[in-house]
Amino acid sequence: VDMSSAIAASDLPPSRLLQVRAKLATLLRERAGGQVALVAYAGEAFTVAPLTDDAANVALFLDALEPDVMPVDGQQAEKAIASAVRLMQQAGFDHGDILVLTDHADAAANVAAAEANRLGFRVSTLGVGTAAGAPYRSADGSIAQARLDAGSLRALSAAGGGKHELLAADDSDLRALNVLDPAEADASSTRGQKGLAWQDEGY
């Protein structure tokens, strides 16, 4: 999930941040089994919650998600994708799904998504925001404009072998992305012989 300062934009009332938290809460509540992890990114990517069977435990971290917890601002989705791949590989999975929640992607993210897909990890996108966008205050105090670039997100999901949807008021977006039922999405990953590698990095 994108935790750059742009997540504070209000083009999804009351704010993108609150809408994203609510969407993640729905995903964690409605998901039918399978392991799940949460990675937040801005200029760097950080593991909020490592892979676990207990989605309710991951949900406990949602209220702590806000741009202020990120030490470096930016929107480097490629670092989050690479981090997600490492989490699954370290846990012994050779297949899985990565869902990126953001408003745009760039060439570096597309390269990371293509590499993830090559390794067996499908990358899908959930677009956050509107094409008209809204202003927000960046980390350096300047005013910037956040806009949804759906075309770049479709390109990212295409590179990652996944799907693209826009954030919806109900759970139709999550159902279209096939992230609520791991079996239906054929994402019941083969587990290898490696054990879980725990590394506590706080938020």
JSON list of C-alpha atoms in Angstrom, two decimals, residues 35-103:
[
{"chain": "A", "resi": 35, "resn": "GLN", "atom": "CA", "xyz": [-1.45, -16.35, 4.28]},
{"chain": "A", "resi": 36, "resn": "VAL", "atom": "CA", "xyz": [-1.31, -12.58, 4.01]},
{"chain": "A", "resi": 37, "resn": "ALA", "atom": "CA", "xyz": [1.28, -9.87, 4.70]},
{"chain": "A", "resi": 38, "resn": "LEU", "atom": "CA", "xyz": [1.20, -6.08, 4.56]},
{"chain": "A", "resi": 39, "resn": "VAL", "atom": "CA", "xyz": [3.92, -3.87, 3.07]},
{"chain": "A", "resi": 40, "resn": "ALA", "atom": "CA", "xyz": [3.78, -0.05, 3.15]},
{"chain": "A", "resi": 41, "resn": "TYR", "atom": "CA", "xyz": [5.94, 2.05, 0.88]},
{"chain": "A", "resi": 42, "resn": "ALA", "atom": "CA", "xyz": [6.87, 5.62, 0.02]},
{"chain": "A", "resi": 43, "resn": "GLY", "atom": "CA", "xyz": [10.52, 6.33, -0.82]},
{"chain": "A", "resi": 44, "resn": "GLU", "atom": "CA", "xyz": [11.34, 2.97, 0.81]},
{"chain": "A", "resi": 45, "resn": "ALA", "atom": "CA", "xyz": [9.31, -0.17, 1.52]},
{"chain": "A", "resi": 46, "resn": "PHE", "atom": "CA", "xyz": [8.66, -1.55, 5.01]},
{"chain": "A", "resi": 47, "resn": "THR", "atom": "CA", "xyz": [7.01, -4.74, 6.23]},
{"chain": "A", "resi": 48, "resn": "VAL", "atom": "CA", "xyz": [4.08, -3.71, 8.43]},
{"chain": "A", "resi": 49, "resn": "ALA", "atom": "CA", "xyz": [3.07, -7.32, 9.09]},
{"chain": "A", "resi": 50, "resn": "PRO", "atom": "CA", "xyz": [4.93, -10.44, 7.91]},
{"chain": "A", "resi": 51, "resn": "LEU", "atom": "CA", "xyz": [3.15, -13.40, 6.33]},
{"chain": "A", "resi": 52, "resn": "THR", "atom": "CA", "xyz": [0.62, -14.95, 8.68]},
{"chain": "A", "resi": 53, "resn": "ASP", "atom": "CA", "xyz": [-2.51, -17.10, 8.66]},
{"chain": "A", "resi": 54, "resn": "ASP", "atom": "CA", "xyz": [-4.11, -14.67, 11.11]},
{"chain": "A", "resi": 55, "resn": "ALA", "atom": "CA", "xyz": [-5.56, -11.86, 8.97]},
{"chain": "A", "resi": 56, "resn": "ALA", "atom": "CA", "xyz": [-7.17, -10.31, 12.07]},
{"chain": "A", "resi": 57, "resn": "ASN", "atom": "CA", "xyz": [-3.70, -9.76, 13.50]},
{"chain": "A", "resi": 58, "resn": "VAL", "atom": "CA", "xyz": [-2.65, -7.85, 10.37]},
{"chain": "A", "resi": 59, "resn": "ALA", "atom": "CA", "xyz": [-5.79, -5.70, 10.68]},
{"chain": "A", "resi": 60, "resn": "LEU", "atom": "CA", "xyz": [-4.55, -4.45, 14.06]},
{"chain": "A", "resi": 61, "resn": "PHE", "atom": "CA", "xyz": [-1.88, -2.43, 12.22]},
{"chain": "A", "resi": 62, "resn": "LEU", "atom": "CA", "xyz": [-4.26, -0.55, 9.91]},
{"chain": "A", "resi": 63, "resn": "ASP", "atom": "CA", "xyz": [-4.90, 2.39, 12.25]},
{"chain": "A", "resi": 64, "resn": "ALA", "atom": "CA", "xyz": [-1.15, 3.01, 12.42]},
{"chain": "A", "resi": 65, "resn": "LEU", "atom": "CA", "xyz": [-0.92, 3.44, 8.64]},
{"chain": "A", "resi": 66, "resn": "GLU", "atom": "CA", "xyz": [-0.28, 7.08, 7.77]},
{"chain": "A", "resi": 67, "resn": "PRO", "atom": "CA", "xyz": [2.36, 9.01, 5.84]},
{"chain": "A", "resi": 68, "resn": "ASP", "atom": "CA", "xyz": [3.99, 10.24, 9.06]},
{"chain": "A", "resi": 69, "resn": "VAL", "atom": "CA", "xyz": [5.33, 6.76, 9.84]},
{"chain": "A", "resi": 70, "resn": "MET", "atom": "CA", "xyz": [7.34, 6.70, 6.61]},
{"chain": "A", "resi": 71, "resn": "PRO", "atom": "CA", "xyz": [10.87, 8.09, 7.02]},
{"chain": "A", "resi": 72, "resn": "VAL", "atom": "CA", "xyz": [11.30, 8.96, 3.33]},
{"chain": "A", "resi": 73, "resn": "ASP", "atom": "CA", "xyz": [8.56, 10.35, 1.06]},
{"chain": "A", "resi": 74, "resn": "GLY", "atom": "CA", "xyz": [8.13, 9.16, -2.51]},
{"chain": "A", "resi": 75, "resn": "GLN", "atom": "CA", "xyz": [6.20, 6.59, -4.50]},
{"chain": "A", "resi": 76, "resn": "GLN", "atom": "CA", "xyz": [8.65, 3.81, -5.32]},
{"chain": "A", "resi": 77, "resn": "ALA", "atom": "CA", "xyz": [6.32, 0.89, -5.88]},
{"chain": "A", "resi": 78, "resn": "GLU", "atom": "CA", "xyz": [9.16, -1.22, -7.28]},
{"chain": "A", "resi": 79, "resn": "LYS", "atom": "CA", "xyz": [10.67, -1.48, -3.80]},
{"chain": "A", "resi": 80, "resn": "ALA", "atom": "CA", "xyz": [7.37, -2.69, -2.35]},
{"chain": "A", "resi": 81, "resn": "ILE", "atom": "CA", "xyz": [6.95, -5.32, -5.08]},
{"chain": "A", "resi": 82, "resn": "ALA", "atom": "CA", "xyz": [10.49, -6.60, -4.53]},
{"chain": "A", "resi": 83, "resn": "SER", "atom": "CA", "xyz": [9.89, -6.67, -0.76]},
{"chain": "A", "resi": 84, "resn": "ALA", "atom": "CA", "xyz": [6.67, -8.67, -1.21]},
{"chain": "A", "resi": 85, "resn": "VAL", "atom": "CA", "xyz": [8.47, -11.20, -3.40]},
{"chain": "A", "resi": 86, "resn": "ARG", "atom": "CA", "xyz": [11.20, -11.63, -0.77]},
{"chain": "A", "resi": 87, "resn": "LEU", "atom": "CA", "xyz": [8.63, -12.18, 1.99]},
{"chain": "A", "resi": 88, "resn": "MET", "atom": "CA", "xyz": [6.97, -14.99, 0.07]},
{"chain": "A", "resi": 89, "resn": "GLN", "atom": "CA", "xyz": [10.22, -16.58, -1.05]},
{"chain": "A", "resi": 90, "resn": "GLN", "atom": "CA", "xyz": [11.64, -16.52, 2.49]},
{"chain": "A", "resi": 91, "resn": "ALA", "atom": "CA", "xyz": [8.48, -18.28, 3.68]},
{"chain": "A", "resi": 92, "resn": "GLY", "atom": "CA", "xyz": [9.01, -20.99, 1.07]},
{"chain": "A", "resi": 93, "resn": "PHE", "atom": "CA", "xyz": [6.28, -20.00, -1.41]},
{"chain": "A", "resi": 94, "resn": "ASP", "atom": "CA", "xyz": [6.88, -20.23, -5.13]},
{"chain": "A", "resi": 95, "resn": "HIS", "atom": "CA", "xyz": [3.54, -18.69, -6.18]},
{"chain": "A", "resi": 96, "resn": "GLY", "atom": "CA", "xyz": [1.39, -15.91, -4.77]},
{"chain": "A", "resi": 97, "resn": "ASP", "atom": "CA", "xyz": [-0.45, -12.68, -5.39]},
{"chain": "A", "resi": 98, "resn": "ILE", "atom": "CA", "xyz": [0.77, -9.13, -4.82]},
{"chain": "A", "resi": 99, "resn": "LEU", "atom": "CA", "xyz": [-1.85, -6.36, -4.73]},
{"chain": "A", "resi": 100, "resn": "VAL", "atom": "CA", "xyz": [-0.55, -2.78, -5.11]},
{"chain": "A", "resi": 101, "resn": "LEU", "atom": "CA", "xyz": [-2.78, 0.05, -3.88]},
{"chain": "A", "resi": 102, "resn": "THR", "atom": "CA", "xyz": [-1.66, 3.39, -5.37]},
{"chain": "A", "resi": 103, "resn": "ASP", "atom": "CA", "xyz": [-2.59, 6.10, -7.87]}
]
